[in-house]
Coordinates of C-alpha atoms in Angstrom, one line a residue:
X21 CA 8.6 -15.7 -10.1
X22 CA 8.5 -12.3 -8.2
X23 CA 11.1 -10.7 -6.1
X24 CA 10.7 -9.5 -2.6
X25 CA 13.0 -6.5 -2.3
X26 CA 13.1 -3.8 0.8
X27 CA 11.5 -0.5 -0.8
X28 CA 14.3 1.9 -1.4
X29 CA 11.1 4.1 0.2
X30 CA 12.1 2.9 3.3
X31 CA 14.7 5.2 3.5
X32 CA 13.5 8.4 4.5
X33 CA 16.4 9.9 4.7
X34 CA 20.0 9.1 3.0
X35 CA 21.8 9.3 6.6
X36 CA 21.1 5.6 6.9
X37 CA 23.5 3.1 4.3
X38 CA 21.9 -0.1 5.1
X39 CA 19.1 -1.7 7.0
X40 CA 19.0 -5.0 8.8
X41 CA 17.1 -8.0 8.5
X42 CA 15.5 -8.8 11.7
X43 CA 13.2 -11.6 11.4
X44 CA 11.1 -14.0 9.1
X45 CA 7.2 -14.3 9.7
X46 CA 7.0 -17.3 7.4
X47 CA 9.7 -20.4 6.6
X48 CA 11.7 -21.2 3.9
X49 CA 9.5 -23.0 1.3
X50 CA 6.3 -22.2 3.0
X51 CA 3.2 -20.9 0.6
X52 CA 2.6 -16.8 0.9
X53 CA -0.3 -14.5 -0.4
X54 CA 0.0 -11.5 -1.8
X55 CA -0.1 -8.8 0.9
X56 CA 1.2 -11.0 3.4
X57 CA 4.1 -9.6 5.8
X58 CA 6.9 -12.7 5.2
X59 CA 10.1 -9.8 6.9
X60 CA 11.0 -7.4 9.3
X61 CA 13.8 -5.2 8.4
X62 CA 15.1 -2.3 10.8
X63 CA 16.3 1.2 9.3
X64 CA 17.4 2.8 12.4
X65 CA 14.9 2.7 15.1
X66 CA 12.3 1.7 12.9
X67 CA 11.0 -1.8 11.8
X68 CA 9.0 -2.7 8.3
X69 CA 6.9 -5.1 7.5
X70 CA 8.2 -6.3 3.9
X71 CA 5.5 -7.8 2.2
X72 CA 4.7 -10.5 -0.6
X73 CA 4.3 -9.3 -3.7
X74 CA 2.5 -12.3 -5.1
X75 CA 1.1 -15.6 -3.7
X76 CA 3.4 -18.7 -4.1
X77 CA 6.0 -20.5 -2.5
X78 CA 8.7 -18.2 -0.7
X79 CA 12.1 -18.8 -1.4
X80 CA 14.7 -17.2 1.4
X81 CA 17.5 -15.5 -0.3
X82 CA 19.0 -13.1 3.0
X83 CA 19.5 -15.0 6.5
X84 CA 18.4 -13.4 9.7
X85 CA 21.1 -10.0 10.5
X86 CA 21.8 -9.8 7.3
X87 CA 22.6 -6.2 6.7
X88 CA 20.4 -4.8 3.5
X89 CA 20.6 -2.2 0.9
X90 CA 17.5 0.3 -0.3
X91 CA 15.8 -2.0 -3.0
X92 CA 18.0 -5.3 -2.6
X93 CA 15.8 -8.5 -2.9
X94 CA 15.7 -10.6 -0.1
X95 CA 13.8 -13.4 -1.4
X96 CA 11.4 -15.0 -4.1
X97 CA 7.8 -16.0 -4.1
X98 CA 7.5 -19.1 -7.2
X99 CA 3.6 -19.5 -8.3

């Protein structure tokens, strides 16, 4: 199992507590690879692509607007 967690990199600056998770590329249960963009989160006026850190099947931990911290985990990928 590998997490998928928003990259306290993100955060270019400490002004910003929280981002929000925007939207899912890929569903609940569906199989990722490695690489592959499965979120958008938005830190201020910007949006990231959050990427899979492994291939597998994604598990969804964080619903749509969910507001998220630098490095939380927003999901799992299970080989």
């Amino acid at each position: 199992m590998a997490d998928v967690h928003v990259a306290e990199e993100l955060w270019s600056t400490g002004m910003l507590p929280e981002g929000i998770l925007e939207r899912w590329f890929v569903a609940d249960g569906a199989r990722v690879r490695a690489g592959e963009a499965v979120a958008a989160v938005r830190i201020g006026e910007a949006l990231h692509d959050i990427a899979a850190p492994t291939g597998g099947h994604l598990t969804v931990l964080a619903p749509v607007n969910e507001l998220v911290d630098p490095g939380c985990i927003i999901a799992e990928v299970h080989a």
